[in-house]
Amino acid sequence: MSGTRDPSTPDSKHLEYGKKHECVVQVKGQMEFEEKEGKKIEVTASGSGVIIAKRYVLTAAHVVQKTKDPYIILNGKKIAIKNVVIPRLFKEENTGPYDIALCRLNEDAIIDFYPELYDKDDEIGKLCSLAGWGMHGTWETGTIYDDEKRRAGSNYVDPIMFCGMITCSLQDKSKRTSLEFLIGHGDSGGGLFIDKKLAGIHSCIYTGDGKLDSSYKDYSAHTRVSIHKEWIDLIINDYEKVIKMIEDNS
C-alpha cells in the first residue's frame, strides 16, 4: 500500500510531491506462497527501495529476503539486484530495528540526486517526508486503490521509539502538516527523509483499531538508518575494494 492522506487534500498533490522523490523506486521479484490446501504458488511481490548510490539500494529486509530474482524499476527500466546483504540479527517472523537490506545492482542506476544517510540521534520531533509505491486511499477509507504510482507526503517523527524504530502517526488538527501522510504495507522499503537525508526505511504498520489499513488510529514504524550507517558504509567500502581488485587483475 502506498499510503493514506487527509480526505480534504487532493491526491494530485501527493502525486506531484512524489515526483520529487526520484530516488524512491519499486522493488519487485517472485515470491513463493503456500495456500491452505498445501499447494505452493509463485506471485510477483512488490515493495519500495531507495537508491543511495549508482549501484546501491536500501530496502526493508522482509521485502527481499525470500524474493527470487529481485529487481528495481527506475523510470520504466528494470535493473536486476545482484547481491543482497541483511543484518544477521534480522528475524523473518517479525519486523524490528534490523529490518533493512543493502542491495547491489547489476548496473548503474543514474538519478539526479543520491540522498546522504542520516547520522544523528535527534530524529524525534523532526519534520519528515515519506515516499513509496502501491495502493492508496484516505484516512477514512484506508488503502483501497492500486495504480502503481509513487506518492509522498509529510509528517512529524513521534516522540516514542518502538523497538528502537522511529514512528509516525496521524497528528491532531493543530499539528498536522499540509501534506499529512501515513504509509501502508506495500510501501515497505521506501524512504523517510529528514533535511533531504535518508533517516528511515519503511518497515510496518501497527494498528489501534484492529485493521491494518493505514486509517485513523494506525501508526507506522521505520527502521532507523542512523544506527546502520557504519554497517552500510563498511560493506559498500569493502565490496567496492574487492570489485576493483578483481577488475585490476582481470
PDB file of N, CA and C in Angstrom, residues 1 46-50 58-64 90-101 130-132 162-168 182-192 198-206 212 214 219-225 228:
ATOM      1  N   MET A   1       0.846  -1.183   0.000  1.00  0.00           N
ATOM      2  CA  MET A   1       0.000   0.000   0.000  1.00  0.00           C
ATOM      3  C   MET A   1       0.883   1.234   0.000  1.00  0.00           C
ATOM      4  N   SER A  46       5.876  -7.000  -4.481  1.00  0.00           N
ATOM      5  CA  SER A  46       6.231  -5.624  -4.805  1.00  0.00           C
ATOM      6  C   SER A  46       6.410  -4.801  -3.540  1.00  0.00           C
ATOM      7  N   GLY A  47       7.471  -4.009  -3.508  1.00  0.00           N
ATOM      8  CA  GLY A  47       7.726  -3.110  -2.399  1.00  0.00           C
ATOM      9  C   GLY A  47       8.406  -1.864  -2.930  1.00  0.00           C
ATOM     10  N   SER A  48       9.123  -1.188  -2.074  1.00  0.00           N
ATOM     11  CA  SER A  48       9.836   0.025  -2.470  1.00  0.00           C
ATOM     12  C   SER A  48      11.288  -0.058  -2.026  1.00  0.00           C
ATOM     13  N   GLY A  49      12.100   0.830  -2.542  1.00  0.00           N
ATOM     14  CA  GLY A  49      13.505   0.900  -2.154  1.00  0.00           C
ATOM     15  C   GLY A  49      14.023   2.304  -2.400  1.00  0.00           C
ATOM     16  N   VAL A  50      15.211   2.594  -1.878  1.00  0.00           N
ATOM     17  CA  VAL A  50      15.805   3.925  -2.033  1.00  0.00           C
ATOM     18  C   VAL A  50      17.202   3.785  -2.621  1.00  0.00           C
ATOM     19  N   LEU A  58      18.800   0.715  -0.728  1.00  0.00           N
ATOM     20  CA  LEU A  58      18.374   0.248   0.593  1.00  0.00           C
ATOM     21  C   LEU A  58      16.888  -0.073   0.529  1.00  0.00           C
ATOM     22  N   THR A  59      16.493  -1.158   1.172  1.00  0.00           N
ATOM     23  CA  THR A  59      15.086  -1.522   1.256  1.00  0.00           C
ATOM     24  C   THR A  59      14.867  -2.232   2.587  1.00  0.00           C
ATOM     25  N   ALA A  60      13.659  -2.709   2.828  1.00  0.00           N
ATOM     26  CA  ALA A  60      13.390  -3.482   4.048  1.00  0.00           C
ATOM     27  C   ALA A  60      13.824  -4.931   3.822  1.00  0.00           C
ATOM     28  N   ALA A  61      14.376  -5.548   4.843  1.00  0.00           N
ATOM     29  CA  ALA A  61      14.845  -6.932   4.709  1.00  0.00           C
ATOM     30  C   ALA A  61      13.706  -7.862   4.305  1.00  0.00           C
ATOM     31  N   HIS A  62      12.507  -7.652   4.849  1.00  0.00           N
ATOM     32  CA  HIS A  62      11.407  -8.583   4.549  1.00  0.00           C
ATOM     33  C   HIS A  62      10.925  -8.474   3.108  1.00  0.00           C
ATOM     34  N   VAL A  63      11.311  -7.412   2.413  1.00  0.00           N
ATOM     35  CA  VAL A  63      10.928  -7.259   1.006  1.00  0.00           C
ATOM     36  C   VAL A  63      11.740  -8.185   0.097  1.00  0.00           C
ATOM     37  N   VAL A  64      13.014  -8.390   0.434  1.00  0.00           N
ATOM     38  CA  VAL A  64      13.901  -9.148  -0.473  1.00  0.00           C
ATOM     39  C   VAL A  64      14.432 -10.456   0.106  1.00  0.00           C
ATOM     40  N   PHE A  90      18.391  -9.816  11.980  1.00  0.00           N
ATOM     41  CA  PHE A  90      17.019  -9.719  11.475  1.00  0.00           C
ATOM     42  C   PHE A  90      16.331 -11.069  11.608  1.00  0.00           C
ATOM     43  N   LYS A  91      15.098 -11.059  12.124  1.00  0.00           N
ATOM     44  CA  LYS A  91      14.305 -12.279  12.267  1.00  0.00           C
ATOM     45  C   LYS A  91      13.091 -12.175  11.359  1.00  0.00           C
ATOM     46  N   GLU A  92      12.912 -13.160  10.495  1.00  0.00           N
ATOM     47  CA  GLU A  92      11.853 -13.077   9.489  1.00  0.00           C
ATOM     48  C   GLU A  92      10.454 -13.104  10.085  1.00  0.00           C
ATOM     49  N   GLU A  93      10.295 -13.638  11.303  1.00  0.00           N
ATOM     50  CA  GLU A  93       8.951 -13.740  11.868  1.00  0.00           C
ATOM     51  C   GLU A  93       8.436 -12.408  12.405  1.00  0.00           C
ATOM     52  N   ASN A  94       9.296 -11.417  12.482  1.00  0.00           N
ATOM     53  CA  ASN A  94       8.820 -10.101  12.906  1.00  0.00           C
ATOM     54  C   ASN A  94       9.719  -9.011  12.350  1.00  0.00           C
ATOM     55  N   THR A  95       9.173  -7.806  12.347  1.00  0.00           N
ATOM     56  CA  THR A  95       9.983  -6.672  11.940  1.00  0.00           C
ATOM     57  C   THR A  95      10.717  -6.169  13.173  1.00  0.00           C
ATOM     58  N   GLY A  96      11.439  -5.093  13.061  1.00  0.00           N
ATOM     59  CA  GLY A  96      12.215  -4.580  14.185  1.00  0.00           C
ATOM     60  C   GLY A  96      13.330  -3.712  13.668  1.00  0.00           C
ATOM     61  N   PRO A  97      14.245  -3.312  14.541  1.00  0.00           N
ATOM     62  CA  PRO A  97      15.286  -2.365  14.146  1.00  0.00           C
ATOM     63  C   PRO A  97      16.287  -2.892  13.121  1.00  0.00           C
ATOM     64  N   TYR A  98      16.218  -4.189  12.788  1.00  0.00           N
ATOM     65  CA  TYR A  98      17.142  -4.762  11.798  1.00  0.00           C
ATOM     66  C   TYR A  98      16.447  -5.084  10.481  1.00  0.00           C
ATOM     67  N   ASP A  99      15.261  -4.525  10.287  1.00  0.00           N
ATOM     68  CA  ASP A  99      14.517  -4.754   9.049  1.00  0.00           C
ATOM     69  C   ASP A  99      15.044  -3.816   7.957  1.00  0.00           C
ATOM     70  N   ILE A 100      16.227  -4.134   7.476  1.00  0.00           N
ATOM     71  CA  ILE A 100      16.890  -3.317   6.467  1.00  0.00           C
ATOM     72  C   ILE A 100      17.779  -4.219   5.617  1.00  0.00           C
ATOM     73  N   ALA A 101      17.907  -3.906   4.344  1.00  0.00           N
ATOM     74  CA  ALA A 101      18.742  -4.706   3.437  1.00  0.00           C
ATOM     75  C   ALA A 101      19.483  -3.773   2.493  1.00  0.00           C
ATOM     76  N   LEU A 130       7.831  11.294   3.461  1.00  0.00           N
ATOM     77  CA  LEU A 130       7.740   9.842   3.300  1.00  0.00           C
ATOM     78  C   LEU A 130       7.275   9.552   1.879  1.00  0.00           C
ATOM     79  N   ALA A 131       7.901   8.578   1.227  1.00  0.00           N
ATOM     80  CA  ALA A 131       7.543   8.263  -0.153  1.00  0.00           C
ATOM     81  C   ALA A 131       7.538   6.759  -0.386  1.00  0.00           C
ATOM     82  N   GLY A 132       6.650   6.309  -1.282  1.00  0.00           N
ATOM     83  CA  GLY A 132       6.577   4.896  -1.617  1.00  0.00           C
ATOM     84  C   GLY A 132       5.625   4.653  -2.781  1.00  0.00           C
ATOM     85  N   PHE A 162       9.678   2.568  19.012  1.00  0.00           N
ATOM     86  CA  PHE A 162       9.108   1.238  19.126  1.00  0.00           C
ATOM     87  C   PHE A 162      10.177   0.234  18.740  1.00  0.00           C
ATOM     88  N   CYS A 163      10.672  -0.531  19.713  1.00  0.00           N
ATOM     89  CA  CYS A 163      11.743  -1.499  19.459  1.00  0.00           C
ATOM     90  C   CYS A 163      12.936  -0.836  18.765  1.00  0.00           C
ATOM     91  N   GLY A 164      13.238   0.400  19.134  1.00  0.00           N
ATOM     92  CA  GLY A 164      14.371   1.095  18.543  1.00  0.00           C
ATOM     93  C   GLY A 164      14.087   1.715  17.189  1.00  0.00           C
ATOM     94  N   MET A 165      12.832   1.628  16.737  1.00  0.00           N
ATOM     95  CA  MET A 165      12.460   2.190  15.439  1.00  0.00           C
ATOM     96  C   MET A 165      11.787   3.541  15.646  1.00  0.00           C
ATOM     97  N   ILE A 166      11.909   4.434  14.655  1.00  0.00           N
ATOM     98  CA  ILE A 166      11.193   5.699  14.734  1.00  0.00           C
ATOM     99  C   ILE A 166       9.777   5.488  14.195  1.00  0.00           C
ATOM    100  N   THR A 167       8.820   6.259  14.704  1.00  0.00           N
ATOM    101  CA  THR A 167       7.425   6.063  14.331  1.00  0.00           C
ATOM    102  C   THR A 167       6.775   7.373  13.898  1.00  0.00           C
ATOM    103  N   CYS A 168       5.685   7.225  13.133  1.00  0.00           N
ATOM    104  CA  CYS A 168       4.863   8.360  12.719  1.00  0.00           C
ATOM    105  C   CYS A 168       3.403   7.974  12.884  1.00  0.00           C
ATOM    106  N   LEU A 182       0.426   8.936   5.866  1.00  0.00           N
ATOM    107  CA  LEU A 182       0.792   7.735   6.622  1.00  0.00           C
ATOM    108  C   LEU A 182       1.024   6.600   5.634  1.00  0.00           C
ATOM    109  N   ILE A 183       2.121   5.885   5.795  1.00  0.00           N
ATOM    110  CA  ILE A 183       2.457   4.824   4.840  1.00  0.00           C
ATOM    111  C   ILE A 183       1.546   3.617   5.012  1.00  0.00           C
ATOM    112  N   GLY A 184       1.578   2.724   4.012  1.00  0.00           N
ATOM    113  CA  GLY A 184       0.867   1.457   4.072  1.00  0.00           C
ATOM    114  C   GLY A 184       1.844   0.304   3.876  1.00  0.00           C
ATOM    115  N   HIS A 185       1.347  -0.935   3.904  1.00  0.00           N
ATOM    116  CA  HIS A 185       2.221  -2.118   3.853  1.00  0.00           C
ATOM    117  C   HIS A 185       3.100  -2.189   2.611  1.00  0.00           C
ATOM    118  N   GLY A 186       2.561  -1.923   1.445  1.00  0.00           N
ATOM    119  CA  GLY A 186       3.338  -2.037   0.217  1.00  0.00           C
ATOM    120  C   GLY A 186       4.409  -0.977   0.068  1.00  0.00           C
ATOM    121  N   ASP A 187       4.407  -0.013   0.983  1.00  0.00           N
ATOM    122  CA  ASP A 187       5.462   0.998   0.999  1.00  0.00           C
ATOM    123  C   ASP A 187       6.744   0.462   1.626  1.00  0.00           C
ATOM    124  N   SER A 188       6.706  -0.725   2.167  1.00  0.00           N
ATOM    125  CA  SER A 188       7.876  -1.297   2.838  1.00  0.00           C
ATOM    126  C   SER A 188       9.132  -1.125   1.992  1.00  0.00           C
ATOM    127  N   GLY A 189      10.188  -0.602   2.604  1.00  0.00           N
ATOM    128  CA  GLY A 189      11.442  -0.391   1.898  1.00  0.00           C
ATOM    129  C   GLY A 189      11.609   1.014   1.370  1.00  0.00           C
ATOM    130  N   GLY A 190      10.507   1.789   1.351  1.00  0.00           N
ATOM    131  CA  GLY A 190      10.578   3.178   0.901  1.00  0.00           C
ATOM    132  C   GLY A 190      11.295   4.046   1.919  1.00  0.00           C
ATOM    133  N   GLY A 191      11.363   5.346   1.632  1.00  0.00           N
ATOM    134  CA  GLY A 191      12.193   6.209   2.455  1.00  0.00           C
ATOM    135  C   GLY A 191      11.468   7.259   3.282  1.00  0.00           C
ATOM    136  N   LEU A 192      12.003   7.492   4.485  1.00  0.00           N
ATOM    137  CA  LEU A 192      11.625   8.611   5.340  1.00  0.00           C
ATOM    138  C   LEU A 192      12.820   9.554   5.363  1.00  0.00           C
ATOM    139  N   LEU A 198      18.329  10.477   4.078  1.00  0.00           N
ATOM    140  CA  LEU A 198      17.552   9.268   4.345  1.00  0.00           C
ATOM    141  C   LEU A 198      17.695   8.875   5.810  1.00  0.00           C
ATOM    142  N   ALA A 199      16.596   9.008   6.566  1.00  0.00           N
ATOM    143  CA  ALA A 199      16.632   8.749   8.006  1.00  0.00           C
ATOM    144  C   ALA A 199      15.892   7.480   8.410  1.00  0.00           C
ATOM    145  N   GLY A 200      15.016   6.976   7.534  1.00  0.00           N
ATOM    146  CA  GLY A 200      14.262   5.778   7.884  1.00  0.00           C
ATOM    147  C   GLY A 200      13.886   4.959   6.672  1.00  0.00           C
ATOM    148  N   ILE A 201      13.773   3.647   6.871  1.00  0.00           N
ATOM    149  CA  ILE A 201      13.282   2.735   5.847  1.00  0.00           C
ATOM    150  C   ILE A 201      11.933   2.208   6.334  1.00  0.00           C
ATOM    151  N   HIS A 202      10.886   2.392   5.513  1.00  0.00           N
ATOM    152  CA  HIS A 202       9.545   1.963   5.917  1.00  0.00           C
ATOM    153  C   HIS A 202       9.532   0.466   6.230  1.00  0.00           C
ATOM    154  N   SER A 203       9.006   0.128   7.399  1.00  0.00           N
ATOM    155  CA  SER A 203       9.022  -1.270   7.825  1.00  0.00           C
ATOM    156  C   SER A 203       7.622  -1.867   7.984  1.00  0.00           C
ATOM    157  N   CYS A 204       6.762  -1.210   8.769  1.00  0.00           N
ATOM    158  CA  CYS A 204       5.468  -1.834   9.047  1.00  0.00           C
ATOM    159  C   CYS A 204       4.464  -0.831   9.596  1.00  0.00           C
ATOM    160  N   ILE A 205       3.220  -1.293   9.689  1.00  0.00           N
ATOM    161  CA  ILE A 205       2.127  -0.518  10.279  1.00  0.00           C
ATOM    162  C   ILE A 205       1.635  -1.258  11.516  1.00  0.00           C
ATOM    163  N   TYR A 206       1.354  -0.512  12.566  1.00  0.00           N
ATOM    164  CA  TYR A 206       0.703  -1.064  13.758  1.00  0.00           C
ATOM    165  C   TYR A 206      -0.672  -0.418  13.871  1.00  0.00           C
ATOM    166  N   LEU A 212      -5.328  -3.223   9.707  1.00  0.00           N
ATOM    167  CA  LEU A 212      -4.037  -2.739   9.198  1.00  0.00           C
ATOM    168  C   LEU A 212      -4.229  -2.089   7.828  1.00  0.00           C
ATOM    169  N   SER A 214      -3.909   1.612   7.459  1.00  0.00           N
ATOM    170  CA  SER A 214      -3.380   2.980   7.498  1.00  0.00           C
ATOM    171  C   SER A 214      -4.483   4.027   7.638  1.00  0.00           C
ATOM    172  N   TYR A 219      -0.442   3.596  13.141  1.00  0.00           N
ATOM    173  CA  TYR A 219       0.818   4.342  13.079  1.00  0.00           C
ATOM    174  C   TYR A 219       1.874   3.473  12.407  1.00  0.00           C
ATOM    175  N   SER A 220       2.898   4.122  11.906  1.00  0.00           N
ATOM    176  CA  SER A 220       3.923   3.415  11.140  1.00  0.00           C
ATOM    177  C   SER A 220       5.229   3.339  11.905  1.00  0.00           C
ATOM    178  N   ALA A 221       6.017   2.312  11.581  1.00  0.00           N
ATOM    179  CA  ALA A 221       7.340   2.142  12.195  1.00  0.00           C
ATOM    180  C   ALA A 221       8.377   2.066  11.077  1.00  0.00           C
ATOM    181  N   HIS A 222       9.511   2.715  11.299  1.00  0.00           N
ATOM    182  CA  HIS A 222      10.544   2.849  10.278  1.00  0.00           C
ATOM    183  C   HIS A 222      11.909   2.485  10.870  1.00  0.00           C
ATOM    184  N   THR A 223      12.654   1.647  10.169  1.00  0.00           N
ATOM    185  CA  THR A 223      13.996   1.278  10.611  1.00  0.00           C
ATOM    186  C   THR A 223      14.896   2.513  10.589  1.00  0.00           C
ATOM    187  N   ARG A 224      15.559   2.777  11.691  1.00  0.00           N
ATOM    188  CA  ARG A 224      16.437   3.952  11.785  1.00  0.00           C
ATOM    189  C   ARG A 224      17.722   3.719  10.991  1.00  0.00           C
ATOM    190  N   VAL A 225      17.943   4.547  10.009  1.00  0.00           N
ATOM    191  CA  VAL A 225      19.138   4.427   9.179  1.00  0.00           C
ATOM    192  C   VAL A 225      20.389   4.811   9.963  1.00  0.00           C
ATOM    193  N   HIS A 228      22.497   2.132  11.438  1.00  0.00           N
ATOM    194  CA  HIS A 228      23.074   1.187  10.486  1.00  0.00           C
ATOM    195  C   HIS A 228      24.085   1.843   9.551  1.00  0.00           C
TER     196      HIS A 228
END
